[in-house]
PDB file of C-alpha atoms in Angstrom:
ATOM      1  CA  MET A 169     192.512 200.388 208.055  1.00  0.00           C
ATOM      2  CA  ASN A 170     194.463 200.475 204.819  1.00  0.00           C
ATOM      3  CA  ILE A 171     197.673 198.500 205.373  1.00  0.00           C
ATOM      4  CA  LYS A 172     199.332 200.296 202.441  1.00  0.00           C
ATOM      5  CA  ASP A 173     199.219 203.507 204.485  1.00  0.00           C
ATOM      6  CA  HIS A 174     201.796 201.886 206.794  1.00  0.00           C
ATOM      7  CA  ILE A 175     204.175 200.549 204.120  1.00  0.00           C
ATOM      8  CA  ARG A 176     206.879 202.966 203.069  1.00  0.00           C
ATOM      9  CA  GLY A 177     208.182 203.145 199.503  1.00  0.00           C
ATOM     10  CA  VAL A 178     211.930 203.764 199.355  1.00  0.00           C
ATOM     11  CA  PRO A 179     213.072 204.854 195.873  1.00  0.00           C
ATOM     12  CA  ASP A 180     216.357 203.658 194.398  1.00  0.00           C
ATOM     13  CA  PHE A 181     216.937 200.907 196.977  1.00  0.00           C
ATOM     14  CA  PRO A 182     218.804 198.586 196.856  1.00  0.00           C
ATOM     15  CA  LYS A 183     219.852 200.027 193.498  1.00  0.00           C
ATOM     16  CA  PRO A 184     218.778 202.852 191.168  1.00  0.00           C
ATOM     17  CA  GLY A 185     215.389 202.371 189.535  1.00  0.00           C
ATOM     18  CA  ILE A 186     214.032 200.005 192.238  1.00  0.00           C
ATOM     19  CA  LEU A 187     211.187 201.089 194.534  1.00  0.00           C
ATOM     20  CA  PHE A 188     211.610 199.103 197.760  1.00  0.00           C
ATOM     21  CA  TYR A 189     208.425 198.458 199.769  1.00  0.00           C
ATOM     22  CA  ASP A 190     209.530 198.651 203.407  1.00  0.00           C
ATOM     23  CA  ILE A 191     207.476 196.885 206.093  1.00  0.00           C
ATOM     24  CA  SER A 192     209.526 198.353 208.959  1.00  0.00           C
ATOM     25  CA  THR A 193     207.038 201.227 209.169  1.00  0.00           C
ATOM     26  CA  LEU A 194     204.207 198.676 209.484  1.00  0.00           C
ATOM     27  CA  LEU A 195     206.117 196.787 212.181  1.00  0.00           C
ATOM     28  CA  ALA A 196     206.700 200.038 214.109  1.00  0.00           C
ATOM     29  CA  HIS A 197     202.980 200.893 214.249  1.00  0.00           C
ATOM     30  CA  PRO A 198     201.432 198.565 216.883  1.00  0.00           C
ATOM     31  CA  ASP A 199     197.802 199.006 215.821  1.00  0.00           C
ATOM     32  CA  ALA A 200     198.568 198.525 212.118  1.00  0.00           C
ATOM     33  CA  TRP A 201     200.773 195.484 212.854  1.00  0.00           C
ATOM     34  CA  GLN A 202     198.038 193.951 215.000  1.00  0.00           C
ATOM     35  CA  VAL A 203     195.470 194.519 212.246  1.00  0.00           C
ATOM     36  CA  ALA A 204     197.848 193.077 209.620  1.00  0.00           C
ATOM     37  CA  MET A 205     198.484 189.914 211.648  1.00  0.00           C
ATOM     38  CA  GLY A 206     194.751 189.507 212.335  1.00  0.00           C
ATOM     39  CA  ARG A 207     193.958 189.765 208.624  1.00  0.00           C
ATOM     40  CA  MET A 208     196.793 187.381 207.714  1.00  0.00           C
ATOM     41  CA  ALA A 209     195.586 184.888 210.330  1.00  0.00           C
ATOM     42  CA  ARG A 210     192.068 184.928 208.863  1.00  0.00           C
ATOM     43  CA  GLU A 211     193.471 184.175 205.399  1.00  0.00           C
ATOM     44  CA  ILE A 212     196.125 181.625 206.386  1.00  0.00           C
ATOM     45  CA  ILE A 213     193.777 179.546 208.575  1.00  0.00           C
ATOM     46  CA  LYS A 214     191.772 178.778 205.403  1.00  0.00           C
ATOM     47  CA  PHE A 215     194.753 176.658 204.239  1.00  0.00           C
ATOM     48  CA  GLN A 216     194.415 174.512 207.407  1.00  0.00           C
ATOM     49  CA  PRO A 217     198.141 174.451 208.249  1.00  0.00           C
ATOM     50  CA  ASP A 218     199.900 172.244 210.767  1.00  0.00           C
ATOM     51  CA  VAL A 219     203.119 174.199 210.339  1.00  0.00           C
ATOM     52  CA  LEU A 220     204.104 177.597 208.957  1.00  0.00           C
ATOM     53  CA  ALA A 221     207.409 177.884 207.064  1.00  0.00           C
ATOM     54  CA  GLY A 222     209.069 181.305 207.018  1.00  0.00           C
ATOM     55  CA  ILE A 223     211.561 182.403 204.375  1.00  0.00           C
ATOM     56  CA  GLU A 224     214.720 184.138 205.614  1.00  0.00           C
ATOM     57  CA  SER A 225     214.730 186.708 207.011  1.00  0.00           C
ATOM     58  CA  ARG A 226     211.813 189.151 206.840  1.00  0.00           C
ATOM     59  CA  GLY A 227     209.520 186.176 206.385  1.00  0.00           C
ATOM     60  CA  PHE A 228     210.332 185.197 209.977  1.00  0.00           C
ATOM     61  CA  LEU A 229     208.768 188.474 211.139  1.00  0.00           C
ATOM     62  CA  VAL A 230     205.477 187.434 209.543  1.00  0.00           C
ATOM     63  CA  THR A 231     205.596 183.729 210.309  1.00  0.00           C
ATOM     64  CA  ALA A 232     206.470 183.667 214.013  1.00  0.00           C
ATOM     65  CA  PRO A 233     203.538 185.817 215.248  1.00  0.00           C
ATOM     66  CA  LEU A 234     201.129 184.015 212.901  1.00  0.00           C
ATOM     67  CA  ALA A 235     202.248 180.600 214.152  1.00  0.00           C
ATOM     68  CA  LEU A 236     201.675 181.748 217.719  1.00  0.00           C
ATOM     69  CA  LYS A 237     198.276 183.248 216.854  1.00  0.00           C
ATOM     70  CA  LEU A 238     197.146 180.111 214.950  1.00  0.00           C
ATOM     71  CA  GLY A 239     198.643 177.520 217.302  1.00  0.00           C
ATOM     72  CA  CYS A 240     200.906 176.125 214.559  1.00  0.00           C
ATOM     73  CA  GLY A 241     204.525 175.124 214.509  1.00  0.00           C
ATOM     74  CA  PHE A 242     207.062 177.465 212.884  1.00  0.00           C
ATOM     75  CA  VAL A 243     210.069 176.341 210.830  1.00  0.00           C
ATOM     76  CA  MET A 244     212.712 178.423 209.110  1.00  0.00           C
ATOM     77  CA  LEU A 245     213.804 178.169 205.483  1.00  0.00           C
ATOM     78  CA  ARG A 246     217.297 179.648 205.349  1.00  0.00           C
ATOM     79  CA  LYS A 247     220.206 180.267 203.049  1.00  0.00           C
ATOM     80  CA  LYS A 248     222.928 177.627 202.870  1.00  0.00           C
ATOM     81  CA  GLY A 249     224.982 177.205 206.028  1.00  0.00           C
ATOM     82  CA  LYS A 250     222.744 179.212 208.358  1.00  0.00           C
ATOM     83  CA  LEU A 251     220.970 176.339 210.168  1.00  0.00           C
ATOM     84  CA  PRO A 252     222.634 174.140 212.796  1.00  0.00           C
ATOM     85  CA  GLY A 253     222.620 170.377 212.500  1.00  0.00           C
ATOM     86  CA  GLU A 254     221.772 168.243 209.510  1.00  0.00           C
ATOM     87  CA  THR A 255     219.843 169.978 206.749  1.00  0.00           C
ATOM     88  CA  ILE A 256     218.051 169.207 203.498  1.00  0.00           C
ATOM     89  CA  ARG A 257     218.721 171.666 200.707  1.00  0.00           C
ATOM     90  CA  HIS A 258     217.334 172.741 197.391  1.00  0.00           C
ATOM     91  CA  ASP A 259     219.412 174.552 194.761  1.00  0.00           C
ATOM     92  CA  TYR A 260     217.554 176.919 192.461  1.00  0.00           C
ATOM     93  CA  GLU A 261     218.193 179.307 189.590  1.00  0.00           C
ATOM     94  CA  LEU A 262     218.263 183.043 190.001  1.00  0.00           C
ATOM     95  CA  GLU A 263     218.173 185.630 187.253  1.00  0.00           C
ATOM     96  CA  TYR A 264     221.979 185.732 187.325  1.00  0.00           C
ATOM     97  CA  GLY A 265     223.273 182.564 189.020  1.00  0.00           C
ATOM     98  CA  THR A 266     222.064 180.065 191.583  1.00  0.00           C
ATOM     99  CA  ASP A 267     221.213 179.974 195.280  1.00  0.00           C
ATOM    100  CA  THR A 268     220.394 177.372 197.907  1.00  0.00           C
ATOM    101  CA  ILE A 269     217.639 177.193 200.493  1.00  0.00           C
ATOM    102  CA  GLU A 270     217.722 174.747 203.433  1.00  0.00           C
ATOM    103  CA  ILE A 271     215.554 173.314 206.189  1.00  0.00           C
ATOM    104  CA  GLN A 272     216.641 171.284 209.190  1.00  0.00           C
ATOM    105  CA  LYS A 273     216.258 167.547 208.709  1.00  0.00           C
ATOM    106  CA  ASN A 274     213.155 166.231 210.495  1.00  0.00           C
ATOM    107  CA  ALA A 275     211.827 169.763 211.099  1.00  0.00           C
ATOM    108  CA  ILE A 276     208.483 168.780 209.559  1.00  0.00           C
ATOM    109  CA  ALA A 277     206.784 165.406 209.713  1.00  0.00           C
ATOM    110  CA  GLU A 278     206.058 163.828 206.353  1.00  0.00           C
ATOM    111  CA  GLY A 279     202.521 164.621 205.222  1.00  0.00           C
ATOM    112  CA  SER A 280     202.255 167.809 207.325  1.00  0.00           C
ATOM    113  CA  ARG A 281     200.143 170.602 205.911  1.00  0.00           C
ATOM    114  CA  VAL A 282     202.466 173.582 205.468  1.00  0.00           C
ATOM    115  CA  VAL A 283     201.893 177.205 204.498  1.00  0.00           C
ATOM    116  CA  ILE A 284     204.960 179.113 203.293  1.00  0.00           C
ATOM    117  CA  LEU A 285     205.253 182.817 204.157  1.00  0.00           C
ATOM    118  CA  ASP A 286     207.399 185.841 203.384  1.00  0.00           C
ATOM    119  CA  ASP A 287     207.013 189.595 203.616  1.00  0.00           C
ATOM    120  CA  LEU A 288     206.857 190.188 199.853  1.00  0.00           C
ATOM    121  CA  LEU A 289     206.297 188.241 196.645  1.00  0.00           C
ATOM    122  CA  ALA A 290     208.121 189.555 193.568  1.00  0.00           C
ATOM    123  CA  THR A 291     209.447 187.117 190.941  1.00  0.00           C
ATOM    124  CA  GLY A 292     208.573 184.163 193.150  1.00  0.00           C
ATOM    125  CA  GLY A 293     211.935 182.406 192.748  1.00  0.00           C
ATOM    126  CA  THR A 294     212.705 181.960 196.425  1.00  0.00           C
ATOM    127  CA  MET A 295     209.134 181.089 197.352  1.00  0.00           C
ATOM    128  CA  ALA A 296     208.917 178.521 194.535  1.00  0.00           C
ATOM    129  CA  ALA A 297     212.224 177.044 195.738  1.00  0.00           C
ATOM    130  CA  GLY A 298     210.771 176.862 199.251  1.00  0.00           C
ATOM    131  CA  VAL A 299     207.705 175.023 197.956  1.00  0.00           C
ATOM    132  CA  GLN A 300     209.930 172.559 196.085  1.00  0.00           C
ATOM    133  CA  LEU A 301     212.115 172.022 199.193  1.00  0.00           C
ATOM    134  CA  LEU A 302     209.068 171.397 201.381  1.00  0.00           C
ATOM    135  CA  ARG A 303     207.684 168.917 198.861  1.00  0.00           C
ATOM    136  CA  LYS A 304     211.085 167.220 198.703  1.00  0.00           C
ATOM    137  CA  ILE A 305     210.813 166.399 202.430  1.00  0.00           C
ATOM    138  CA  GLY A 306     207.240 165.109 202.072  1.00  0.00           C
ATOM    139  CA  ALA A 307     205.251 168.169 203.185  1.00  0.00           C
ATOM    140  CA  HIS A 308     201.894 169.041 201.627  1.00  0.00           C
ATOM    141  CA  VAL A 309     202.106 172.753 200.773  1.00  0.00           C
ATOM    142  CA  THR A 310     198.525 173.980 201.107  1.00  0.00           C
ATOM    143  CA  GLY A 311     199.141 177.669 200.529  1.00  0.00           C
ATOM    144  CA  ALA A 312     201.467 180.661 200.455  1.00  0.00           C
ATOM    145  CA  GLY A 313     201.145 184.176 201.764  1.00  0.00           C
ATOM    146  CA  THR A 314     202.840 187.537 202.003  1.00  0.00           C
ATOM    147  CA  ILE A 315     202.059 190.986 203.254  1.00  0.00           C
ATOM    148  CA  ILE A 316     202.944 192.515 199.872  1.00  0.00           C
ATOM    149  CA  ASP A 317     202.506 191.229 196.305  1.00  0.00           C
ATOM    150  CA  LEU A 318     204.206 193.003 193.439  1.00  0.00           C
ATOM    151  CA  ALA A 319     201.481 192.065 190.946  1.00  0.00           C
ATOM    152  CA  PHE A 320     203.451 193.378 187.952  1.00  0.00           C
ATOM    153  CA  LEU A 321     206.063 190.622 188.499  1.00  0.00           C
ATOM    154  CA  PRO A 322     205.505 186.877 187.859  1.00  0.00           C
ATOM    155  CA  GLY A 323     205.456 185.586 191.459  1.00  0.00           C
ATOM    156  CA  LYS A 324     201.780 184.620 191.595  1.00  0.00           C
ATOM    157  CA  GLN A 325     202.060 182.888 188.229  1.00  0.00           C
ATOM    158  CA  ARG A 326     205.002 180.786 189.444  1.00  0.00           C
ATOM    159  CA  LEU A 327     202.980 179.663 192.470  1.00  0.00           C
ATOM    160  CA  LYS A 328     199.965 178.944 190.283  1.00  0.00           C
ATOM    161  CA  GLU A 329     202.178 176.715 188.099  1.00  0.00           C
ATOM    162  CA  LEU A 330     203.121 174.821 191.262  1.00  0.00           C
ATOM    163  CA  ASP A 331     199.404 174.547 192.175  1.00  0.00           C
ATOM    164  CA  VAL A 332     199.865 176.575 195.373  1.00  0.00           C
ATOM    165  CA  PRO A 333     197.099 179.022 196.331  1.00  0.00           C
ATOM    166  CA  PHE A 334     198.342 182.482 197.328  1.00  0.00           C
ATOM    167  CA  THR A 335     197.080 185.309 199.517  1.00  0.00           C
ATOM    168  CA  CYS A 336     198.419 188.742 200.402  1.00  0.00           C
ATOM    169  CA  LEU A 337     197.347 191.867 202.264  1.00  0.00           C
ATOM    170  CA  ALA A 338     198.500 194.543 199.826  1.00  0.00           C
ATOM    171  CA  SER A 339     199.050 194.333 196.085  1.00  0.00           C
ATOM    172  CA  TYR A 340     200.994 196.864 194.054  1.00  0.00           C
ATOM    173  CA  ASP A 341     200.603 197.167 190.274  1.00  0.00           C
ATOM    174  CA  ASP A 342     203.760 199.203 189.659  1.00  0.00           C
TER     175      ASP A 342
END
């Protein structure tokens, strides 16, 4: 099964000139979603994770079923102010400004092997920030994964510079 057959391209979203790769069509197709999660599980298990960390919010859709399938814990990396209780945060630069990503304090034991996941890798800014946040709390980030990689953008290179191996199910060159 070709996973790309179940990913819809939406032109001019969220703004003119952008082609948005929409996984909702993949999620809506039970056989394709099952195949996608099976393939992701086979790739992610190679990183020997204790815990999977999902990036808000579409990353949660990938991470939760994989954590269940692999018998791993699941933690959420969220935007500032979205998690209850005490949090640890990491501020990072965007193309035009800054943002913050947080994790709940004590969500991951120091030294845990963590794989970070999202639906799509583009410039890699948020995923790199997630890696840095996880390292800040003492996690060992053993890998990263997405359903989609926009190979024409620098996301994979940013992860390579952080010495984080990356896997994906579908890569787009334009």
